[in-house]
Coordinates of N, CA, C and O and ligand atoms in Angstrom, one line a residue:
M14 N 58.6 54.6 69.7 CA 58.4 55.9 70.2 C 58.1 56.8 69.4 O 58.3 57.0 68.2
K15 N 57.2 57.4 69.7 CA 56.5 58.6 68.7 C 58.0 60.0 68.7 O 58.6 60.4 69.4
E16 N 57.9 60.3 67.2 CA 58.5 61.5 67.2 C 58.5 62.8 66.5 O 57.4 62.4 66.4
A17 N 58.7 63.9 66.8 CA 58.2 65.3 66.7 C 59.7 65.5 65.1 O 60.3 65.6 64.9
V18 N 58.6 65.9 64.3 CA 59.4 66.7 62.6 C 58.9 68.0 62.1 O 57.6 68.0 62.4
L19 N 59.8 69.0 62.5 CA 59.0 69.8 61.2 C 59.2 70.2 59.8 O 60.1 69.4 59.0
V20 N 58.1 70.7 59.8 CA 57.6 70.7 58.0 C 57.2 72.3 58.0 O 56.9 72.6 58.7
L21 N 58.3 72.4 56.8 CA 57.8 74.0 56.9 C 57.5 73.8 54.8 O 58.2 73.0 54.2
I22 N 56.6 74.5 54.7 CA 56.0 74.8 53.6 C 56.7 75.9 52.9 O 56.5 76.9 53.5
K23 N 57.5 76.1 51.9 CA 58.5 76.8 51.5 C 57.5 78.3 50.8 O 56.5 78.0 50.2
P24 N 58.3 79.4 50.3 CA 57.4 80.3 49.7 C 57.7 79.9 48.2 O 55.9 79.7 48.1
D25 N 57.9 79.2 48.2 CA 57.3 78.4 46.2 C 56.4 77.9 46.2 O 55.0 78.1 45.1
A26 N 56.0 77.0 46.9 CA 54.8 75.9 47.3 C 53.8 77.4 47.3 O 52.7 76.7 46.3
L27 N 54.3 78.1 48.4 CA 52.8 79.2 48.4 C 52.9 79.9 47.0 O 51.6 80.2 47.0
Q28 N 53.4 79.8 46.7 CA 53.3 80.9 45.2 C 53.0 80.0 44.4 O 51.4 80.6 43.5
K29 N 52.8 78.7 44.2 CA 52.0 77.9 43.8 C 51.1 77.0 43.5 O 50.3 76.2 43.3
S30 N 50.4 77.2 44.8 CA 49.2 76.6 45.6 C 49.1 75.8 46.1 O 47.9 74.6 45.6
L31 N 50.6 75.2 45.9 CA 50.4 73.5 46.6 C 50.1 73.1 48.1 O 50.2 72.0 48.2
T32 N 49.8 74.5 48.9 CA 50.0 73.8 50.4 C 48.4 72.4 50.9 O 48.7 71.6 51.2
G33 N 47.4 73.0 49.9 CA 46.3 72.0 49.8 C 47.1 70.4 49.2 O 47.1 69.0 50.1
N34 N 47.9 70.2 48.7 CA 48.3 69.2 47.5 C 48.9 68.6 48.9 O 48.8 67.4 49.1
I35 N 50.2 69.5 49.5 CA 51.4 69.1 50.3 C 50.6 67.8 51.7 O 51.0 67.3 51.9
L36 N 49.3 69.2 51.4 CA 48.9 68.4 53.6 C 48.5 67.0 53.1 O 48.2 65.8 54.0
S37 N 47.3 66.8 52.1 CA 46.8 66.2 51.5 C 47.9 64.5 51.3 O 48.2 63.8 52.1
R38 N 49.4 65.0 50.9 CA 50.2 63.5 50.4 C 50.3 63.4 52.2 O 50.6 62.4 52.9
I39 N 50.4 64.3 52.7 CA 51.0 64.1 54.5 C 50.1 63.2 54.8 O 49.9 62.4 55.9
S40 N 49.2 63.4 54.5 CA 47.4 62.8 55.8 C 47.2 61.3 55.0 O 46.7 60.5 55.7
S41 N 48.2 61.2 54.4 CA 48.1 59.1 53.9 C 48.9 58.8 55.2 O 48.5 58.0 55.2
T42 N 49.8 59.4 55.6 CA 50.2 58.7 57.0 C 49.8 59.0 58.3 O 48.3 59.3 58.6
D43 N 49.6 58.3 59.7 CA 49.0 58.8 60.5 C 49.3 59.4 61.5 O 48.9 59.5 63.0
L44 N 50.3 60.6 60.8 CA 50.8 61.5 61.6 C 49.8 62.3 61.4 O 48.8 62.7 61.1
E45 N 50.2 63.1 63.4 CA 49.2 64.0 63.8 C 49.9 65.3 64.1 O 50.8 65.4 63.8
I46 N 49.3 66.4 64.0 CA 49.6 68.0 63.0 C 49.9 68.4 64.7 O 48.2 67.9 65.5
I47 N 50.8 68.8 65.8 CA 50.8 69.1 66.9 C 50.5 70.9 67.5 O 51.0 71.6 68.0
G48 N 51.3 71.2 66.0 CA 51.3 73.0 66.0 C 51.6 73.5 64.6 O 51.4 72.4 63.8
A49 N 50.7 74.7 64.4 CA 51.2 75.0 62.6 C 50.8 76.4 62.9 O 49.8 76.9 63.6
K50 N 51.1 77.4 61.9 CA 51.1 78.6 61.6 C 51.7 79.1 60.1 O 52.4 78.6 60.3
V51 N 51.8 80.6 60.4 CA 52.2 81.1 59.4 C 53.1 82.1 59.7 O 53.0 82.5 60.6
V52 N 54.5 81.8 59.2 CA 55.4 82.8 59.6 C 56.4 83.6 58.9 O 56.4 83.2 57.4
K53 N 56.2 84.9 59.1 CA 56.8 85.6 58.0 C 58.6 85.6 58.4 O 59.4 86.0 59.7
V54 N 59.4 84.9 57.5 CA 60.4 84.2 58.4 C 61.7 85.4 58.0 O 62.0 86.0 57.2
S55 N 62.4 85.7 59.2 CA 63.2 87.1 59.1 C 64.2 86.4 59.2 O 64.9 85.1 59.0
R56 N 65.5 87.6 58.3 CA 66.8 86.8 58.3 C 67.9 86.4 59.4 O 68.4 85.0 59.0
E57 N 67.5 86.4 60.4 CA 67.9 85.7 62.0 C 67.3 84.5 61.8 O 68.2 83.6 62.3
L58 N 66.2 84.1 61.9 CA 65.6 83.0 62.2 C 66.2 81.7 60.9 O 66.6 80.5 60.9
A59 N 65.9 82.9 59.7 CA 66.5 81.4 58.5 C 68.4 80.9 58.7 O 68.4 80.3 58.0
E60 N 68.9 81.9 59.0 CA 70.1 81.5 59.1 C 70.4 80.7 60.4 O 71.3 80.1 60.2
A61 N 69.6 80.8 60.8 CA 70.2 79.6 62.2 C 69.2 78.5 62.0 O 70.2 77.2 62.2
H62 N 68.5 78.5 61.2 CA 67.2 77.3 60.8 C 68.9 76.5 59.6 O 68.4 75.0 59.9
Y63 N 69.4 77.2 58.8 CA 70.5 76.8 57.6 C 71.9 76.8 57.9 O 72.8 76.8 57.7
A64 N 71.8 77.1 59.4 CA 73.6 77.6 60.3 C 74.2 76.5 59.6 O 75.6 76.6 58.9
H65 N 73.4 75.3 58.9 CA 74.9 73.5 58.7 C 75.6 74.1 57.1 O 76.0 73.6 56.8
L66 N 74.9 75.2 56.5 CA 75.5 75.4 55.5 C 75.9 76.5 55.1 O 75.8 77.4 54.3
K67 N 76.0 77.1 56.1 CA 76.5 78.1 56.4 C 78.3 78.6 55.1 O 78.5 79.5 54.7
D68 N 79.1 77.9 55.1 CA 79.8 77.4 54.1 C 79.6 77.1 52.8 O 80.6 77.4 52.2
K69 N 78.7 77.5 52.4 CA 78.3 76.5 51.5 C 78.4 78.4 50.1 O 78.0 78.7 50.3
P70 N 78.7 78.1 49.0 CA 78.8 78.7 48.1 C 77.0 79.7 47.9 O 76.9 80.5 47.2
F71 N 76.1 78.7 48.1 CA 74.6 78.6 48.0 C 74.0 79.6 49.0 O 72.5 79.7 49.1
F72 N 74.1 79.7 49.6 CA 74.0 79.9 51.6 C 73.0 81.3 51.2 O 72.2 80.9 51.4
E73 N 73.6 82.7 50.7 CA 72.8 83.3 50.6 C 71.7 83.1 49.6 O 70.5 83.9 50.7
D74 N 71.8 82.7 48.9 CA 70.8 82.1 47.6 C 69.6 81.3 48.5 O 68.0 81.4 48.5
V75 N 70.4 80.8 49.6 CA 68.9 79.5 50.5 C 68.2 80.7 51.1 O 66.9 80.4 51.6
I76 N 69.1 81.3 51.9 CA 68.2 82.1 52.5 C 67.1 83.2 52.0 O 65.9 83.6 52.8
D77 N 67.5 83.7 51.0 CA 67.1 84.5 50.1 C 65.7 83.7 49.9 O 64.3 84.2 49.5
Y78 N 65.3 82.5 49.2 CA 64.9 82.1 49.0 C 63.7 81.7 50.4 O 62.3 81.6 50.4
I79 N 64.5 81.3 51.4 CA 63.4 80.2 52.6 C 62.6 82.2 53.1 O 61.4 81.7 53.6
C80 N 63.6 83.4 53.1 CA 62.9 84.5 53.2 C 61.4 85.2 52.5 O 60.5 85.9 52.7
G81 N 61.2 84.0 51.4 CA 60.5 84.4 50.1 C 61.2 85.8 49.3 O 60.2 86.3 48.6
N82 N 62.5 86.3 49.1 CA 62.5 87.1 48.6 C 62.4 86.5 46.9 O 62.4 87.9 46.4
Q83 N 62.3 85.3 46.4 CA 62.7 85.1 45.2 C 61.0 84.7 44.5 O 60.9 84.7 43.4
H84 N 59.8 85.1 46.0 CA 58.6 84.8 45.2 C 57.4 85.4 45.6 O 56.3 85.0 45.7
G85 N 58.1 86.9 46.5 CA 56.7 87.8 46.1 C 56.2 87.4 47.8 O 54.7 87.4 47.6
K86 N 56.2 86.5 48.4 CA 55.6 85.6 49.0 C 56.1 85.4 50.7 O 57.6 85.1 50.6
H87 N 56.2 86.6 51.1 CA 57.8 86.1 53.1 C 56.8 86.3 53.7 O 56.4 86.3 54.7
K88 N 56.2 84.6 53.7 CA 55.8 83.7 54.6 C 55.7 82.2 54.1 O 56.6 81.5 53.2
V89 N 56.6 81.4 55.2 CA 56.1 80.0 55.0 C 55.1 79.4 56.3 O 54.7 80.5 57.3
I90 N 54.4 78.2 55.9 CA 54.0 77.3 56.6 C 54.1 76.5 57.5 O 54.9 76.1 56.7
A91 N 54.5 77.1 58.7 CA 55.4 75.8 59.4 C 54.7 75.0 60.7 O 53.9 75.6 61.3
L92 N 54.5 73.7 60.6 CA 54.1 72.4 60.7 C 55.1 71.7 62.3 O 56.0 71.1 61.1
V93 N 54.1 71.0 62.8 CA 55.0 70.1 63.5 C 54.3 68.9 63.6 O 53.1 69.1 63.7
Y94 N 54.7 68.0 63.0 CA 53.8 66.6 62.9 C 54.2 65.4 64.2 O 55.5 65.7 64.7
Y95 N 53.8 64.4 64.5 CA 54.3 63.8 65.5 C 53.7 62.0 65.3 O 52.2 62.2 64.8
G96 N 54.9 61.9 65.9 CA 54.2 59.8 65.3 C 55.3 59.4 65.5 O 56.2 59.4 65.3
E97 N 54.1 57.8 64.8 CA 55.8 57.1 64.8 C 56.6 56.9 63.4 O 56.1 57.5 62.8
N98 N 58.4 57.1 63.6 CA 58.7 56.9 62.6 C 58.5 58.3 61.7 O 58.4 57.9 60.7
A99 N 58.2 59.1 62.2 CA 57.8 60.3 61.5 C 59.2 60.9 61.1 O 59.2 61.3 59.2
V100 N 60.2 60.8 61.2 CA 61.4 61.5 60.7 C 61.5 61.0 58.6 O 61.0 61.4 57.8
S101 N 61.6 59.6 59.1 CA 61.4 58.4 57.9 C 60.2 58.2 57.0 O 60.1 57.9 56.1
Q102 N 59.0 58.7 57.6 CA 58.4 58.5 57.0 C 58.3 60.0 56.2 O 57.5 60.0 54.7
L103 N 58.5 60.8 56.8 CA 58.1 62.5 56.0 C 59.8 63.0 55.2 O 59.5 63.7 54.1
R104 N 60.6 62.4 55.7 CA 61.7 62.4 54.5 C 61.3 61.7 53.4 O 61.3 62.1 52.8
T105 N 60.8 60.8 53.4 CA 60.1 59.5 51.8 C 59.5 60.1 51.3 O 59.4 60.1 50.3
L106 N 57.9 60.8 51.8 CA 57.5 61.4 51.3 C 57.7 62.8 50.5 O 57.6 63.1 49.3
A107 N 58.6 63.3 51.2 CA 59.1 64.9 50.9 C 60.3 64.3 49.5 O 60.5 64.8 48.2
G108 N 61.0 63.3 49.7 CA 62.0 62.8 48.8 C 63.0 63.6 48.5 O 63.7 64.3 49.1
A109 N 64.3 63.1 47.6 CA 66.0 63.4 47.4 C 65.6 65.1 47.7 O 64.7 65.8 46.8
T110 N 66.8 65.7 48.2 CA 67.3 67.2 48.1 C 67.6 67.9 47.1 O 66.2 69.3 46.9
N111 N 67.3 67.4 45.9 CA 68.1 67.8 44.3 C 66.1 67.2 43.5 O 66.1 65.9 43.6
P112 N 65.9 67.9 43.4 CA 63.9 68.2 43.0 C 64.7 66.8 41.3 O 63.4 66.2 41.3
E113 N 65.4 67.4 40.7 CA 65.9 66.3 39.6 C 65.8 64.7 39.9 O 65.9 64.1 39.0
E114 N 66.3 64.6 41.5 CA 66.9 63.2 41.7 C 66.0 62.8 42.3 O 65.8 61.3 42.7
A115 N 64.7 63.5 42.8 CA 63.5 63.2 43.8 C 63.2 62.2 43.0 O 62.7 62.7 41.6
D116 N 62.2 61.5 43.5 CA 61.2 60.0 42.7 C 60.3 60.5 42.2 O 59.5 61.8 42.8
P117 N 59.7 60.9 41.2 CA 58.7 61.9 40.8 C 57.2 61.3 41.3 O 56.9 62.1 41.4
T118 N 57.4 60.7 42.1 CA 56.1 60.0 43.0 C 56.2 60.6 44.5 O 55.2 61.1 45.3
T119 N 57.0 61.4 44.9 CA 57.5 62.2 46.4 C 57.0 63.4 45.9 O 57.3 64.4 44.5
I120 N 57.3 64.5 46.7 CA 56.4 65.8 46.9 C 57.6 66.7 45.9 O 57.6 67.6 45.5
R121 N 58.9 66.4 46.8 CA 59.6 67.1 45.9 C 60.0 67.2 44.1 O 60.2 67.5 43.3
G122 N 60.0 65.6 43.7 CA 60.2 65.1 42.8 C 58.8 65.6 41.8 O 59.0 65.7 40.6
A123 N 57.4 65.8 42.4 CA 56.0 66.6 42.1 C 56.3 67.8 41.7 O 56.2 68.0 40.4
Y124 N 56.5 68.4 42.3 CA 56.7 69.9 42.2 C 57.9 71.0 42.7 O 58.0 72.0 41.9
G125 N 58.8 70.4 42.3 CA 60.3 70.9 42.8 C 61.0 71.2 41.8 O 60.4 70.7 40.5
R126 N 62.0 72.4 41.4 CA 62.2 72.7 40.2 C 63.7 73.0 40.4 O 63.9 73.7 41.6
I127 N 64.7 73.0 39.8 CA 66.0 73.9 40.2 C 66.2 75.0 39.2 O 65.7 74.8 37.9
T128 N 66.1 76.1 39.8 CA 66.4 77.3 38.8 C 67.6 77.7 38.0 O 69.0 77.2 38.1
T129 N 67.3 78.8 37.1 CA 68.6 78.6 36.4 C 69.9 78.8 37.3 O 70.9 78.6 36.9
K130 N 69.6 79.2 38.6 CA 71.2 80.2 39.7 C 71.5 78.4 40.2 O 72.6 78.3 40.5
G131 N 70.5 77.7 39.9 CA 71.1 76.2 40.7 C 70.7 76.1 42.0 O 71.1 75.1 42.5
V132 N 69.2 77.2 42.4 CA 69.1 76.5 43.2 C 68.0 75.6 43.3 O 67.0 75.7 42.6
Y133 N 67.6 74.9 44.3 CA 66.9 73.6 44.5 C 65.2 74.7 45.4 O 65.3 74.4 46.4
E134 N 64.8 74.7 44.9 CA 63.2 74.8 44.9 C 62.4 74.0 45.2 O 62.2 73.8 44.3
N135 N 62.8 73.2 46.6 CA 61.8 71.9 46.9 C 60.7 71.5 47.8 O 60.4 71.0 47.9
V136 N 60.0 73.3 47.3 CA 58.5 73.2 48.3 C 58.4 72.3 49.4 O 57.4 73.0 50.2
I137 N 58.9 71.9 50.5 CA 59.3 71.9 51.4 C 60.5 71.1 52.0 O 61.6 70.8 51.7
H138 N 60.3 71.9 53.4 CA 61.5 71.7 54.7 C 60.8 70.2 55.5 O 59.9 70.6 55.9
V139 N 61.8 69.1 55.9 CA 61.6 68.6 56.5 C 63.3 68.2 57.6 O 64.0 67.9 57.0
S140 N 62.7 68.3 59.1 CA 63.8 67.8 59.1 C 64.4 65.9 59.0 O 63.7 65.5 58.9
D141 N 65.9 66.0 59.7 CA 66.3 65.4 58.9 C 67.0 64.2 59.9 O 67.1 63.1 59.7
S142 N 66.5 64.4 61.0 CA 66.9 63.2 62.1 C 66.0 63.7 63.2 O 65.8 65.2 63.5
V143 N 66.5 63.2 64.3 CA 65.1 63.6 65.6 C 66.2 64.7 66.5 O 65.4 65.5 66.6
E144 N 67.3 64.9 66.2 CA 68.3 65.3 66.8 C 68.1 67.1 66.5 O 67.5 68.0 66.3
S145 N 68.0 67.0 64.8 CA 68.0 67.9 64.0 C 66.2 68.8 64.0 O 65.8 69.8 64.3
A146 N 65.3 67.8 64.3 CA 63.5 67.8 65.2 C 64.0 68.9 65.7 O 62.9 70.1 66.2
E147 N 64.4 68.2 67.2 CA 64.7 69.0 68.7 C 64.6 70.5 67.9 O 64.2 71.6 68.8
R148 N 65.9 70.3 67.3 CA 67.0 72.1 67.6 C 66.5 73.0 66.6 O 65.5 74.1 67.2
E149 N 65.0 72.6 65.6 CA 64.1 73.1 65.1 C 63.0 73.2 65.1 O 62.8 75.0 65.1
I150 N 62.7 72.7 66.2 CA 61.3 73.3 66.2 C 61.3 74.1 67.8 O 60.5 75.2 67.7
K151 N 62.6 74.0 68.3 CA 62.3 74.9 69.7 C 62.5 76.8 69.2 O 62.7 77.0 69.7
M152 N 63.8 76.3 67.8 CA 63.4 77.6 67.4 C 61.9 78.1 66.5 O 61.9 79.6 66.4
W153 N 61.2 77.2 66.1 CA 60.3 78.4 65.2 C 59.0 78.1 65.8 O 58.1 79.1 65.7
F154 N 59.2 77.3 67.0 CA 57.9 76.9 68.1 C 58.4 77.6 69.4 O 59.4 77.2 70.0
S155 N 57.2 78.2 69.8 CA 57.7 78.4 71.5 C 56.3 76.9 72.4 O 55.6 76.4 71.8
P156 N 56.7 76.2 74.0 CA 55.9 75.6 74.2 C 53.9 76.1 73.9 O 53.8 74.7 73.9
D157 N 54.0 77.2 74.1 CA 52.9 77.1 74.3 C 52.0 77.0 72.9 O 50.8 76.7 72.7
E158 N 52.9 76.8 72.3 CA 52.2 76.5 70.4 C 51.7 75.4 69.8 O 51.8 74.9 69.3
L159 N 52.6 74.2 70.4 CA 52.5 72.9 71.0 C 51.4 72.4 71.7 O 51.6 72.7 72.8
I160 N 50.7 71.2 71.3 CA 49.5 70.6 72.2 C 50.0 69.4 72.9 O 49.3 68.6 73.9
V161 N 51.6 69.3 72.0 CA 52.3 68.0 73.1 C 53.1 68.3 74.3 O 54.1 69.0 72.8
D162 N 53.8 68.5 75.2 CA 54.9 68.8 75.7 C 55.8 67.8 75.3 O 56.2 67.1 76.0
L163 N 56.8 68.4 74.1 CA 57.9 67.4 73.7 C 59.2 67.5 74.3 O 59.8 66.1 74.2
Y164 N 59.7 68.9 74.4 CA 60.7 69.3 75.6 C 60.4 69.4 76.5 O 59.9 70.5 77.0
P165 N 61.6 69.3 77.7 CA 61.8 70.3 79.2 C 61.1 71.8 78.7 O 62.0 72.5 77.5
S166 N 60.5 72.0 79.7 CA 59.7 73.9 79.2 C 60.3 74.3 80.9 O 60.0 73.6 81.4
R167 N 59.7 75.8 80.5 CA 59.3 76.2 82.3 C 59.1 77.7 82.2 O 59.0 78.3 80.9
T168 N 58.0 77.9 82.7 CA 56.9 79.4 82.8 C 57.8 80.1 83.8 O 58.6 80.5 84.4
M169 N 57.8 81.5 82.7 CA 58.3 82.6 83.2 C 56.9 83.3 82.8 O 55.8 83.2 82.4
V170 N 57.1 84.6 83.5 CA 55.9 85.5 83.4 C 56.8 87.1 83.0 O 58.1 87.5 83.1
E171 N 55.9 87.5 81.8 CA 56.3 88.9 81.1 C 55.7 89.5 81.1 O 54.4 89.3 80.7
G172 N 55.4 90.6 81.9 CA 55.0 91.7 82.2 C 53.0 91.2 82.9 O 53.6 90.5 84.0
T173 N 52.2 90.8 82.8 CA 50.9 90.3 83.3 C 50.7 88.6 82.6 O 50.2 88.6 82.9
R174 N 51.4 88.7 81.5 CA 51.1 87.1 81.0 C 52.3 86.1 81.3 O 53.3 86.4 82.4
V175 N 51.7 85.1 81.9 CA 52.2 83.4 82.0 C 53.0 83.0 80.7 O 51.7 82.6 80.4
I176 N 54.2 82.7 80.5 CA 54.3 82.2 79.7 C 55.4 80.7 79.6 O 55.7 80.8 80.6
R177 N 55.1 80.0 78.4 CA 56.1 78.7 78.9 C 57.3 78.7 77.8 O 57.3 79.5 76.4
I178 N 59.0 78.9 78.3 CA 59.9 78.7 77.2 C 60.6 77.4 77.2 O 60.9 76.5 78.1
W179 N 61.3 77.2 76.3 CA 62.1 75.9 76.3 C 63.2 76.3 77.5 O 63.7 77.4 77.7
E180 N 63.7 74.9 77.7 CA 64.8 75.3 79.3 C 66.2 75.2 78.6 O 66.3 74.6 77.3
Ligands
UDP14 N1 70.1 73.4 48.4 C1 70.4 74.0 47.4 N2 71.3 73.4 47.0 C2 72.2 72.2 47.4 C3 71.4 71.8 48.3 C4 70.6 72.3 49.3 O1 69.7 74.6 46.5 O2 72.8 71.7 46.5 C5 68.2 73.9 49.0 C6 67.9 73.0 49.1 O3 66.5 74.2 49.4 C7 67.7 72.8 50.3 C8 68.0 73.2 51.5 O4 69.4 74.2 50.9 O5 66.5 71.8 50.7 C9 68.6 73.1 53.0 O6 70.0 71.6 52.4 P1 69.6 70.3 53.6 O7 70.9 69.7 52.7 O8 70.0 70.6 54.6 O9 68.5 69.9 52.2 P2 67.7 69.3 52.6 O10 67.6 68.7 54.6 O11 65.8 70.2 52.6 O12 67.2 67.9 52.0
MG15 MG1 68.4 69.6 55.9

């Protein structure tokens, strides 16, 4: 069964010009890109994306990080990858959350760092399950921005445009 996964190339990776390296590592899989865009992350989107960390002491720092406030790059590259075992394939390539614990051959192990404040700057986000992937993809992409119909959607008329929204 094919799965979809949200991947974010985070602001530290963009500042370090790592986009090519990261995409090239992921291209070693047989996964297909079915959506891609550059996003200026709003505080609202960041808070929704990291809602599971709301009570953590580092929540504010992580919101600042994904919004690009630490890196002078107020953007991320958002991608949806699709294929068999996409979650486990991409989580394995990404490596552990803590870049110091991540295997050095993984993306986070190779390129991540821990800041003096203790924030894990780990260059990439990867959904951790099929369920979180669905929640996250619906938050970051509209149905029209994906080339595969992943989840139920419906059409809506907005002014003169016909658009699709998630059900
Ligand atoms: N994070 C951190 N310190 C922690 C845990 C998480 O700085 O102790 C940051 C890190 O950038 C991580 C993000 O918060 O990628 C989201 O945390 P999560 O537990 O969801 O880890 P992930 O799914 O990214 O591996
Ligand atoms: Mg996570």
